[in-house]
Coordinates of N, CA and C in Angstrom, one line a residue:
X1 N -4.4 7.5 -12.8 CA -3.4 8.3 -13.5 C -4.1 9.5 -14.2
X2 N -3.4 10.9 -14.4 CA -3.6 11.5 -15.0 C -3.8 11.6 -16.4
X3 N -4.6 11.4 -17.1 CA -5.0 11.4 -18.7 C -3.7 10.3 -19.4
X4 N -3.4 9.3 -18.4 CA -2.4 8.7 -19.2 C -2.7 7.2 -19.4
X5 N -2.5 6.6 -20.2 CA -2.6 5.2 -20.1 C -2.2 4.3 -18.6
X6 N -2.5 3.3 -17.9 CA -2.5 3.0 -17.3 C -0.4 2.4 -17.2
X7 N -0.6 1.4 -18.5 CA 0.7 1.2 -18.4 C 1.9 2.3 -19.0
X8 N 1.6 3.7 -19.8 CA 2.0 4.7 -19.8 C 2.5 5.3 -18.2
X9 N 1.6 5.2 -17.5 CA 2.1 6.0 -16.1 C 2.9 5.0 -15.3
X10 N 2.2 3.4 -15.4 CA 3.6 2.9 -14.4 C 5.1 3.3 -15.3
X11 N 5.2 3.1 -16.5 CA 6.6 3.3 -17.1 C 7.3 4.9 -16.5
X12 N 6.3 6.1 -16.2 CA 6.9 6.9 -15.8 C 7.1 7.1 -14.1
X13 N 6.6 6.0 -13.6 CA 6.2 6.1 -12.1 C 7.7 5.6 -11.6
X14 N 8.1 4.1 -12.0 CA 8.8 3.8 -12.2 C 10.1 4.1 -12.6
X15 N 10.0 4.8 -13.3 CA 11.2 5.7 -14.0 C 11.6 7.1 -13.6
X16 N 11.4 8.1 -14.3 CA 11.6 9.4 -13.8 C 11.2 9.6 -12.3
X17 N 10.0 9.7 -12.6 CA 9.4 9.8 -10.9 C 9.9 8.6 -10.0
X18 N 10.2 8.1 -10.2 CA 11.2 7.7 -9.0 C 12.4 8.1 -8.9
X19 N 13.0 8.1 -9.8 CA 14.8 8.9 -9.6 C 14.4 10.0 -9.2
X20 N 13.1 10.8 -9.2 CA 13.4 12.4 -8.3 C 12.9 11.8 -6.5
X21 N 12.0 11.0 -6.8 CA 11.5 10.8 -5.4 C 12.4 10.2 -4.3
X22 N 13.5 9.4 -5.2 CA 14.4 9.1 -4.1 C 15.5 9.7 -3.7
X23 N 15.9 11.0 -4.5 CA 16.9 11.8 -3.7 C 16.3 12.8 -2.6
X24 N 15.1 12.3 -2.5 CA 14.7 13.2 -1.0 C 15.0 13.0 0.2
X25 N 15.9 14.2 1.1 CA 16.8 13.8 2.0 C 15.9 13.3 2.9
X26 N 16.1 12.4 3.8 CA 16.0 11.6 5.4 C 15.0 10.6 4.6
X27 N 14.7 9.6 3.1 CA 13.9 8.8 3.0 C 14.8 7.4 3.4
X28 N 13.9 6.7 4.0 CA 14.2 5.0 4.7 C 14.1 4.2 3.8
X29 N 13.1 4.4 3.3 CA 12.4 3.2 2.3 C 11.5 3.5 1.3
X30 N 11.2 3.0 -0.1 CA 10.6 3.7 -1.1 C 10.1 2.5 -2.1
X31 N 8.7 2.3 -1.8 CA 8.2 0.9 -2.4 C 6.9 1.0 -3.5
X32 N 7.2 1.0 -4.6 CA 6.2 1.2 -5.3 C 5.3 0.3 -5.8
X33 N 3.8 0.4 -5.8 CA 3.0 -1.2 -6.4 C 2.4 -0.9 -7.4
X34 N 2.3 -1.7 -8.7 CA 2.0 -1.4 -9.6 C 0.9 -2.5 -10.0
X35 N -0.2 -2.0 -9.9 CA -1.2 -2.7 -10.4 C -1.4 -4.0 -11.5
X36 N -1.1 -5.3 -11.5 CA -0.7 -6.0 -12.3 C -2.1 -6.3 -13.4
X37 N -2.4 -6.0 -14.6 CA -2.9 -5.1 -16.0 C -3.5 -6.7 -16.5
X38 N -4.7 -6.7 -17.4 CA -5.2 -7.8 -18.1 C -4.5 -6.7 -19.6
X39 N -5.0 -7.8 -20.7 CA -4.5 -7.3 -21.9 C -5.4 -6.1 -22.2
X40 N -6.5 -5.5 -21.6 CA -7.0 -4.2 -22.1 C -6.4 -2.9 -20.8
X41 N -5.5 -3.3 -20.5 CA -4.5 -2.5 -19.4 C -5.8 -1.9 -18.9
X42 N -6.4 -2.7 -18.1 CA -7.3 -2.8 -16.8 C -6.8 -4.1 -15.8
X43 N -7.0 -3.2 -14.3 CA -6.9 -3.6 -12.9 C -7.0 -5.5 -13.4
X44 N -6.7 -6.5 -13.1 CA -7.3 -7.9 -13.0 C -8.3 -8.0 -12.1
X45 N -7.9 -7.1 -11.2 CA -9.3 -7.0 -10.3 C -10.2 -6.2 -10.9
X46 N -11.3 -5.4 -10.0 CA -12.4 -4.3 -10.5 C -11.6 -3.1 -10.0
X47 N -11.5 -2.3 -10.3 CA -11.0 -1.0 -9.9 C -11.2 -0.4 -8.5
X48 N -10.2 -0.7 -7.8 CA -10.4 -0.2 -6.9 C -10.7 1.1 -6.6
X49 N -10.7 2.1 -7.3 CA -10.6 3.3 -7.1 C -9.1 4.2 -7.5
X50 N -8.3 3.8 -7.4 CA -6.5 4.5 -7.5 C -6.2 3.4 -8.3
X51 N -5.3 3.6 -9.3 CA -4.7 3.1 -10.1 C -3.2 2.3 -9.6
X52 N -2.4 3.4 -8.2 CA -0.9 3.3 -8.1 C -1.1 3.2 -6.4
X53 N -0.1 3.0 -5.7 CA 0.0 3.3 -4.3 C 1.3 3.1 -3.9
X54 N 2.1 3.7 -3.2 CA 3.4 3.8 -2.7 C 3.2 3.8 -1.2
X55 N 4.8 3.2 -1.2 CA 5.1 2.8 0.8 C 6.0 3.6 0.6
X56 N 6.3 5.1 1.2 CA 7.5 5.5 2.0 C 7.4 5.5 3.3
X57 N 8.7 6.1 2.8 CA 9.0 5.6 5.4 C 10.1 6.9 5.4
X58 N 9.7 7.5 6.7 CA 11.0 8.5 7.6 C 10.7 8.0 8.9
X59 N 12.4 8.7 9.5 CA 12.4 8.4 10.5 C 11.4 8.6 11.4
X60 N 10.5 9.6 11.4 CA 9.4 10.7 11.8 C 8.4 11.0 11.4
X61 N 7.3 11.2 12.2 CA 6.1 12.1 11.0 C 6.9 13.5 11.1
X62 N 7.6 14.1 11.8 CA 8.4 15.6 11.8 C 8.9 15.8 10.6
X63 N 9.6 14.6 10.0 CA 10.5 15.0 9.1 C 10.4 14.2 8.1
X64 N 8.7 13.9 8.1 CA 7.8 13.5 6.8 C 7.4 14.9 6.7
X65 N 6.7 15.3 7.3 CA 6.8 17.2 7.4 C 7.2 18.1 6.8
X66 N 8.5 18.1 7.3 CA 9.5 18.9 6.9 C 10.0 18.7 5.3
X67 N 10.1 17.6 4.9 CA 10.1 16.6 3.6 C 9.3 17.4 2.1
X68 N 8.1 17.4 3.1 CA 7.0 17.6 2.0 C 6.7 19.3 2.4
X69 N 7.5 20.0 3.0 CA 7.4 21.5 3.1 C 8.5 21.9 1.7
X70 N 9.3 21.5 1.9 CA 10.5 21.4 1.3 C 10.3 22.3 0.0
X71 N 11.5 22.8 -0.6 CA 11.0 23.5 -2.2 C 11.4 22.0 -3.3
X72 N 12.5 21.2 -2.6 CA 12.7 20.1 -3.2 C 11.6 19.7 -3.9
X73 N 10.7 19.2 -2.8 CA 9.3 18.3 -3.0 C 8.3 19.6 -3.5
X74 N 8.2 20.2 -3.4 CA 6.8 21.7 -4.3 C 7.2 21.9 -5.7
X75 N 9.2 22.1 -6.2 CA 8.9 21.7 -7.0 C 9.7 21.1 -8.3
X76 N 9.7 19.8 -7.8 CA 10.3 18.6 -8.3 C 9.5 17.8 -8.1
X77 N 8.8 17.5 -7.1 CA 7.8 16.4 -7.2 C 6.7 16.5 -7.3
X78 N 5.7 17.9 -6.7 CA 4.6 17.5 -6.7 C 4.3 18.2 -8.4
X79 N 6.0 18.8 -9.2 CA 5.4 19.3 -10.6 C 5.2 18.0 -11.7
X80 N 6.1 17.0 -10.8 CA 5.9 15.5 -11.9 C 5.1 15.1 -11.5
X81 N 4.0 14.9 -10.2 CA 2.8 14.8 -10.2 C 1.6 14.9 -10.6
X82 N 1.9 16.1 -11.1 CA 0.6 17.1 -12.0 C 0.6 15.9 -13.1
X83 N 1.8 15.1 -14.0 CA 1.6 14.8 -14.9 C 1.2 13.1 -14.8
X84 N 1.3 13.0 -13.7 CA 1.2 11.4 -13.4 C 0.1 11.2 -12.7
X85 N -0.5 12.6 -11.4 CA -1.7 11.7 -10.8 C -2.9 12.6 -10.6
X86 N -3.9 12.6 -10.6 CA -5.1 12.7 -10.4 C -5.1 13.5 -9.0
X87 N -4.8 14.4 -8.7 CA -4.4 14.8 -7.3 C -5.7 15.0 -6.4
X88 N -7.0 14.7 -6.7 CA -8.0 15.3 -6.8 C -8.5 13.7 -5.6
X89 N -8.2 12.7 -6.0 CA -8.6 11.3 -6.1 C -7.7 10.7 -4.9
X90 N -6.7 11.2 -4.4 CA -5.7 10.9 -3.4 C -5.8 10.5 -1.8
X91 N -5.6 9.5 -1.5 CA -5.4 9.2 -0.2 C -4.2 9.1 0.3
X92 N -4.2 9.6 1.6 CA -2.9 9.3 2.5 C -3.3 8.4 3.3
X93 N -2.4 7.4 3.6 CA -2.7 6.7 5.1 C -1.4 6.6 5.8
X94 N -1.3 7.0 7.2 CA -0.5 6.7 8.0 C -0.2 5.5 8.7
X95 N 0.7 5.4 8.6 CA 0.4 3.6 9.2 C 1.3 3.0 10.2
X96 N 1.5 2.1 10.7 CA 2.3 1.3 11.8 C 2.2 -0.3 11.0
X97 N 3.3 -0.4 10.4 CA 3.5 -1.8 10.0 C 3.8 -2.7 10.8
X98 N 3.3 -4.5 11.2 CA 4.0 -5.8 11.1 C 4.3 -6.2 10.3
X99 N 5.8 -7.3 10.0 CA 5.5 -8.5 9.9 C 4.9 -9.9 10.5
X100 N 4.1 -10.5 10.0 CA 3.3 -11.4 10.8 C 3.6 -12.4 10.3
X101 N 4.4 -13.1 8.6 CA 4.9 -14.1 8.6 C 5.5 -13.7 7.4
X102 N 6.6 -15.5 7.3 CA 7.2 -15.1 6.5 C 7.9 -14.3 5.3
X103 N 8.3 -14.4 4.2 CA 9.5 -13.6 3.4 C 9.1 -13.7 2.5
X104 N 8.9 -12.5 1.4 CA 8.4 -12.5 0.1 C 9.1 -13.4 -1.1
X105 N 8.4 -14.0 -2.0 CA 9.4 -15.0 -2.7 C 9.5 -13.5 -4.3
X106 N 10.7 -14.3 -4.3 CA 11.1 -13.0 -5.7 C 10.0 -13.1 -6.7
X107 N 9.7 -12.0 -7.5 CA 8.9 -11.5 -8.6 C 7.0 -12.4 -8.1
X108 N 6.8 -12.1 -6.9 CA 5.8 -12.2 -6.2 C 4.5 -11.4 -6.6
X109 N 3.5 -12.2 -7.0 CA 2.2 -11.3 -7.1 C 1.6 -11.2 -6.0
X110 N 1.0 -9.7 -5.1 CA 0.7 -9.2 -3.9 C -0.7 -8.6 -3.7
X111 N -1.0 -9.4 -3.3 CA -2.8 -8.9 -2.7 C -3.1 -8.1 -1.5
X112 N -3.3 -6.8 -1.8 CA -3.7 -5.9 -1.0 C -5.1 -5.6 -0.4
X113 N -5.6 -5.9 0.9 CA -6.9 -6.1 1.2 C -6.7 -4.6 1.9
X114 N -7.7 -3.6 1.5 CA -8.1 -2.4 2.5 C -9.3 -2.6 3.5
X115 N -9.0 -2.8 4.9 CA -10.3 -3.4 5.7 C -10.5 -2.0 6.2
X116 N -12.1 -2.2 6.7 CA -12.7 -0.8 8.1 C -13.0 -2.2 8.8
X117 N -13.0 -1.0 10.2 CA -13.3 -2.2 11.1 C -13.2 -0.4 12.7
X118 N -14.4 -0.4 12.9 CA -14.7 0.6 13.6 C -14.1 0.5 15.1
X119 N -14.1 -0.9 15.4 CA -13.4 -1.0 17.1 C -12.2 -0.6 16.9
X120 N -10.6 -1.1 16.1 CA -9.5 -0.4 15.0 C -9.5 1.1 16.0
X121 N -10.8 1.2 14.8 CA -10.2 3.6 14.5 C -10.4 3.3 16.3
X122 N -11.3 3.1 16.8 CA -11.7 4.1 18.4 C -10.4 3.5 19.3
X123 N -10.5 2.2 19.4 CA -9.4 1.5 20.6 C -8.1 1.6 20.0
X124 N -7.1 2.2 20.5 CA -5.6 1.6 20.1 C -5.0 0.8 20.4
X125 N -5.5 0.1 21.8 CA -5.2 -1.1 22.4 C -5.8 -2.2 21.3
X126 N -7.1 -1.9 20.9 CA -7.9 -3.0 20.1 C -6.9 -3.4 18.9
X127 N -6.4 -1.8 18.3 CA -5.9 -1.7 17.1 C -5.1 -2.7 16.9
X128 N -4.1 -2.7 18.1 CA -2.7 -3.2 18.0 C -2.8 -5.0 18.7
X129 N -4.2 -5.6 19.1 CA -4.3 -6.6 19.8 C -4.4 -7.3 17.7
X130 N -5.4 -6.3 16.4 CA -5.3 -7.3 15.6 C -4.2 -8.0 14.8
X131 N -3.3 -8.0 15.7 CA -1.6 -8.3 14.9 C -2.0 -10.0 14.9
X132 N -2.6 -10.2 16.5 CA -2.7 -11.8 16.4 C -3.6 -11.9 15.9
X133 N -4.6 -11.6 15.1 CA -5.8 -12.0 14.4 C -5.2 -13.2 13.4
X134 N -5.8 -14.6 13.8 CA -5.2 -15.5 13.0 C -6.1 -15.5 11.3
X135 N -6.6 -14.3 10.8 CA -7.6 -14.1 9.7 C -7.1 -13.4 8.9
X136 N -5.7 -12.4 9.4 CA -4.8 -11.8 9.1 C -3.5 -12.4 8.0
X137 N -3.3 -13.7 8.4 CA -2.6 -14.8 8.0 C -3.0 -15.4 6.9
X138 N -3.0 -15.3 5.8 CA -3.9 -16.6 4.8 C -2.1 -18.2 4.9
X139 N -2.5 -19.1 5.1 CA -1.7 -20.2 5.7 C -1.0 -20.7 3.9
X140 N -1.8 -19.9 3.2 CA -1.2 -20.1 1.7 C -0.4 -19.0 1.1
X141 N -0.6 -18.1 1.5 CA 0.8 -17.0 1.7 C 2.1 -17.2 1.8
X142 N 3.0 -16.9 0.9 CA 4.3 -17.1 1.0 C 4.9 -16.0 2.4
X143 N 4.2 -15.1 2.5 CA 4.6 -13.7 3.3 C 3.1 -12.9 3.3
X144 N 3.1 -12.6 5.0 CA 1.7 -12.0 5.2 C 2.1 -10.7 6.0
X145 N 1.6 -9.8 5.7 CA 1.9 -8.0 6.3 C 0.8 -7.5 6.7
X146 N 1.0 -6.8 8.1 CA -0.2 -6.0 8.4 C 0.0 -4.5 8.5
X147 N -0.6 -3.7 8.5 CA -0.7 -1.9 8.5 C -1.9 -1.4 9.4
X148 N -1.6 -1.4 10.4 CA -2.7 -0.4 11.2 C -2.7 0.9 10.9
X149 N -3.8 1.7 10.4 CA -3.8 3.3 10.0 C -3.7 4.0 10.9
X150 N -2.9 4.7 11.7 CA -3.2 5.6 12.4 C -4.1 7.1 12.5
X151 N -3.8 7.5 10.9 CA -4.4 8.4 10.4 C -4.9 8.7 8.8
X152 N -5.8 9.4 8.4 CA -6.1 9.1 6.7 C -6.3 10.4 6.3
X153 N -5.5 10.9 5.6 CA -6.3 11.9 5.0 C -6.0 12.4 3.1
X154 N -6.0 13.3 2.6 CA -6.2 13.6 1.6 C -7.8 14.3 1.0
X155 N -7.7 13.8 -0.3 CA -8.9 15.1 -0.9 C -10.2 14.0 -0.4
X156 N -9.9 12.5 -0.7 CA -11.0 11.7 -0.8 C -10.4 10.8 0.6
X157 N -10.6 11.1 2.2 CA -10.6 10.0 2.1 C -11.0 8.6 3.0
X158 N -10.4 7.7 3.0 CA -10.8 6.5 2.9 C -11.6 5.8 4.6
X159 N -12.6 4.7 4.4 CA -12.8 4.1 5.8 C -12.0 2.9 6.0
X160 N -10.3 3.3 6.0 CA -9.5 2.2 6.3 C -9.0 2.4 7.4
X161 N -9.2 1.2 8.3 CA -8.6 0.7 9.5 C -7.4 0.0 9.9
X162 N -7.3 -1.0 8.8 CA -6.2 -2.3 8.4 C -6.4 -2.0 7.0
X163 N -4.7 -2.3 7.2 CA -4.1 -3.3 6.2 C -3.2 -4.2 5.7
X164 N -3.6 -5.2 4.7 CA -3.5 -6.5 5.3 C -2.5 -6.7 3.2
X165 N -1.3 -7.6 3.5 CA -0.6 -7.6 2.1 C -0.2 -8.9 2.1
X166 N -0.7 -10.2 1.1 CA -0.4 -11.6 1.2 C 0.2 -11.6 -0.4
X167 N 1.6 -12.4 -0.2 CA 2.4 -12.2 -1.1 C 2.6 -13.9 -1.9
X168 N 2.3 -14.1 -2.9 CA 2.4 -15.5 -3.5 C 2.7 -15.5 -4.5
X169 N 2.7 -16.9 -4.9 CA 3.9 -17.0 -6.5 C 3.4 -16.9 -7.4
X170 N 2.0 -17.0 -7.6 CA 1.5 -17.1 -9.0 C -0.1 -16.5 -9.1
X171 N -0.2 -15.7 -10.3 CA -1.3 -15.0 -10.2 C -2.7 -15.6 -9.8
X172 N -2.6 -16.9 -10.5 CA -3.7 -17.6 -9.7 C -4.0 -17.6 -8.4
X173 N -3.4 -18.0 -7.7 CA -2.8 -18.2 -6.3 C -3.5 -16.9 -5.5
X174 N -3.0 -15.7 -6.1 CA -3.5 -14.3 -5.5 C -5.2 -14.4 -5.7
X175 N -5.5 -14.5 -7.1 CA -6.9 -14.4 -7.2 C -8.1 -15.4 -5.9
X176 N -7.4 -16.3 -6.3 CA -8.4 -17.3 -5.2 C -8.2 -16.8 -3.7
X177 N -7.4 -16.0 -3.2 CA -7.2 -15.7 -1.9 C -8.0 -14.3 -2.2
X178 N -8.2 -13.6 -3.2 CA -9.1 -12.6 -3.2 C -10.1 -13.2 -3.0
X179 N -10.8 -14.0 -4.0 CA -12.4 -14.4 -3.4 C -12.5 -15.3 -2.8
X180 N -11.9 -15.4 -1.8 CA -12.3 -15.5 -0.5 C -11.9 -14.6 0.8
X181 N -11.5 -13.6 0.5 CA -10.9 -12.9 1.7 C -12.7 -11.6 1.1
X182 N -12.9 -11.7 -0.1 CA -14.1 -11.1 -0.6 C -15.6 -11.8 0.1
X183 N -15.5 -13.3 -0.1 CA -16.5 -14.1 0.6 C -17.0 -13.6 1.9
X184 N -15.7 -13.8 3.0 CA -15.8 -13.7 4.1 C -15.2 -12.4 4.3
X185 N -14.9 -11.3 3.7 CA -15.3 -9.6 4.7 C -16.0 -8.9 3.7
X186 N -16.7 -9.8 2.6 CA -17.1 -8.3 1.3 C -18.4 -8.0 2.5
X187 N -18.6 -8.1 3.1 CA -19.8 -7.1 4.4 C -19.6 -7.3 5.8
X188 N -20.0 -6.8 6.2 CA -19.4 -6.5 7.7 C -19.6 -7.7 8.2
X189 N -18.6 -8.3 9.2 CA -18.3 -9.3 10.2 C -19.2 -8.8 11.6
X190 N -19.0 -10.0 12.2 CA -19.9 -9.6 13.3 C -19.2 -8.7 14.4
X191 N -17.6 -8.8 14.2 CA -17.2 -7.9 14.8 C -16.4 -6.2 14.2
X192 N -17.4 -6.1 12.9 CA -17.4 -4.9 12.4 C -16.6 -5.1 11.3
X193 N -15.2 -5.8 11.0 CA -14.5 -5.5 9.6 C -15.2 -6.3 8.5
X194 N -14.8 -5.2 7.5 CA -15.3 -5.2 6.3 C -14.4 -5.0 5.4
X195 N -14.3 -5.7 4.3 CA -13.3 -5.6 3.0 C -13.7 -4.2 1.9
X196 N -13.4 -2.9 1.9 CA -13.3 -1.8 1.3 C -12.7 -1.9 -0.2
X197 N -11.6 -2.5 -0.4 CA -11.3 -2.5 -1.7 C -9.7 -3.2 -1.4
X198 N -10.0 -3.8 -2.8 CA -8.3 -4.8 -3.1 C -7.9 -4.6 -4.4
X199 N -6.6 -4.4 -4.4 CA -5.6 -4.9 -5.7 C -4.6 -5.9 -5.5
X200 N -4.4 -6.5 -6.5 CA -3.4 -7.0 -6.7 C -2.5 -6.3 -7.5
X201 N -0.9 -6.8 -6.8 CA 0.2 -5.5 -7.6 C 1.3 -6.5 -7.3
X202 N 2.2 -5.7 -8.6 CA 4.0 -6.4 -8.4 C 4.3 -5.1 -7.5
X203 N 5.1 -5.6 -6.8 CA 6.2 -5.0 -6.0 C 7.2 -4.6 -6.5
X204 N 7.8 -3.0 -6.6 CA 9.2 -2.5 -7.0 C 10.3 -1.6 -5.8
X205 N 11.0 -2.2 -5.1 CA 11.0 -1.8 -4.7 C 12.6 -0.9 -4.6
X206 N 12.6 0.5 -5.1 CA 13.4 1.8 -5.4 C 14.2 1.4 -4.1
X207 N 13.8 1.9 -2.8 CA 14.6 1.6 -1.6 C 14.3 0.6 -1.0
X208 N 14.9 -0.4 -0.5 CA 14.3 -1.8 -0.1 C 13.3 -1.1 1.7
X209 N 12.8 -2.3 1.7 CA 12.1 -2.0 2.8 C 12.6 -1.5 4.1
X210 N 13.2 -2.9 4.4 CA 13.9 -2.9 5.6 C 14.7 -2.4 5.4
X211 N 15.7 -0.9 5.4 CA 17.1 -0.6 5.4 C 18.1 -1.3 6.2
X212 N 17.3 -1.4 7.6 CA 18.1 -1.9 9.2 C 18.2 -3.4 8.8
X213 N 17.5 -4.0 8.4 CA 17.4 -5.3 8.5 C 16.3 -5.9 9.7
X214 N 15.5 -4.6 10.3 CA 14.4 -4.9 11.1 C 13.2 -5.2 10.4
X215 N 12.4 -6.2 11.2 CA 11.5 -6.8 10.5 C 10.4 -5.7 10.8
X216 N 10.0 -4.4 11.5 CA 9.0 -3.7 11.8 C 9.6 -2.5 11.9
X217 N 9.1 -1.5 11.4 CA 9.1 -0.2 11.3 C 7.6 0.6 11.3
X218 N 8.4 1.6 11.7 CA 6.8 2.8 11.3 C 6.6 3.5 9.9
X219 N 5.8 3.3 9.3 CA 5.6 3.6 7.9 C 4.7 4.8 7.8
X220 N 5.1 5.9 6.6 CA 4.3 6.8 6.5 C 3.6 7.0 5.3

């Protein structure tokens, strides 16, 4: 966040800045994660690097485009940005979402694993064969989500290939599925993935995911 307290910016992330971000015309879905805070409003993890991260969706990357040409979004959003984010520090990732199991249980704490994995970027056949990756799955997950990146960019950015979102009841629960999802990818596998960085985050979600009631969409 911008010079702001950690729990200072989710209050405004959540609030203002969402009421402008969601009357942006042609949005599907609008999912905000908020970094769940020990008592010195630091990450429970190590810092990933970003503080915040958002799921939107359009119908299109055209009219994700068009969206963010817009004078709406130049200036209404990216002027409440100046005050909320670090614009300097920003990643985009493009993505192609699964569901791969089950249903998130309400007020769920959500472990976000950002993997590289170099066969991913080059093959798109490869990319899309890791849906069955049974490693993908933790079998202690209430709800397991995958994200193939199609593209990344921004000021900084990232060597993400996958990603991977295991949703459980209790903070414990999350942590122990980090170290071990840390164990086994914090260095490269023998078939190249590697664990880049994780948070854990509550889920808010402004527009629900699924508008259609389809369990897969294309995410931007």
């Amino acid at each position: 966040a911008n010079g702001l307290s950690r729990t200072a910016a989710q209050r405004h992330w959540r609030g203002e800045h969402a009421r402008l971000f969601s009357q942006l015309p042609g949005l599907l879905s609008y999912v905000q994660n908020h970094a769940v805070l020990d008592g010195n409003d630091d990450p429970v993890l190590d810092d990933p690097g970003f503080d915040i991260f958002a799921e939107v969706e359009f119908s299109s990357a055209r009219e994700l485009d068009a969206v963010a040409d817009s004078a709406q979004y130049r200036e209404q959003i990216l002027s409440d940005e100046k005050r909320l984010l670090d614009a300097s520090r920003r990643t985009f990732l493009m993505t192609r979402r699964v569901h791969l199991s089950g249903t998130p249980p309400p007020n769920a704490f959500k472990l976000a694993l950002f993997l590289s994995c170099p066969r991913v970027a080059v093959d798109r056949r490869e990319g899309e064969g890791w849906s069955n990756d049974p490693r993908l799955r933790d079998p202690l997950a209430q709800c397991s989500m995958g994200y193939l990146v199609d593209s990344v960019g921004g000021p900084v950015p990232r060597a993400i290939d996958l990603v991977v979102q295991w949703y459980y009841r209790s903070l414990a629960d999350s942590l122990q599925a980090y170290r071990k999802a840390e164990a086994d990818w914090g260095n490269a596998t023998s078939d190249g993935l590697r664990l880049e960085a994780a948070t854990i985050v509550s889920e808010i979600e402004i527009l629900p995911r699924w508008p259609s009631g389809a369990p897969e969409r294309s995410l931007a």
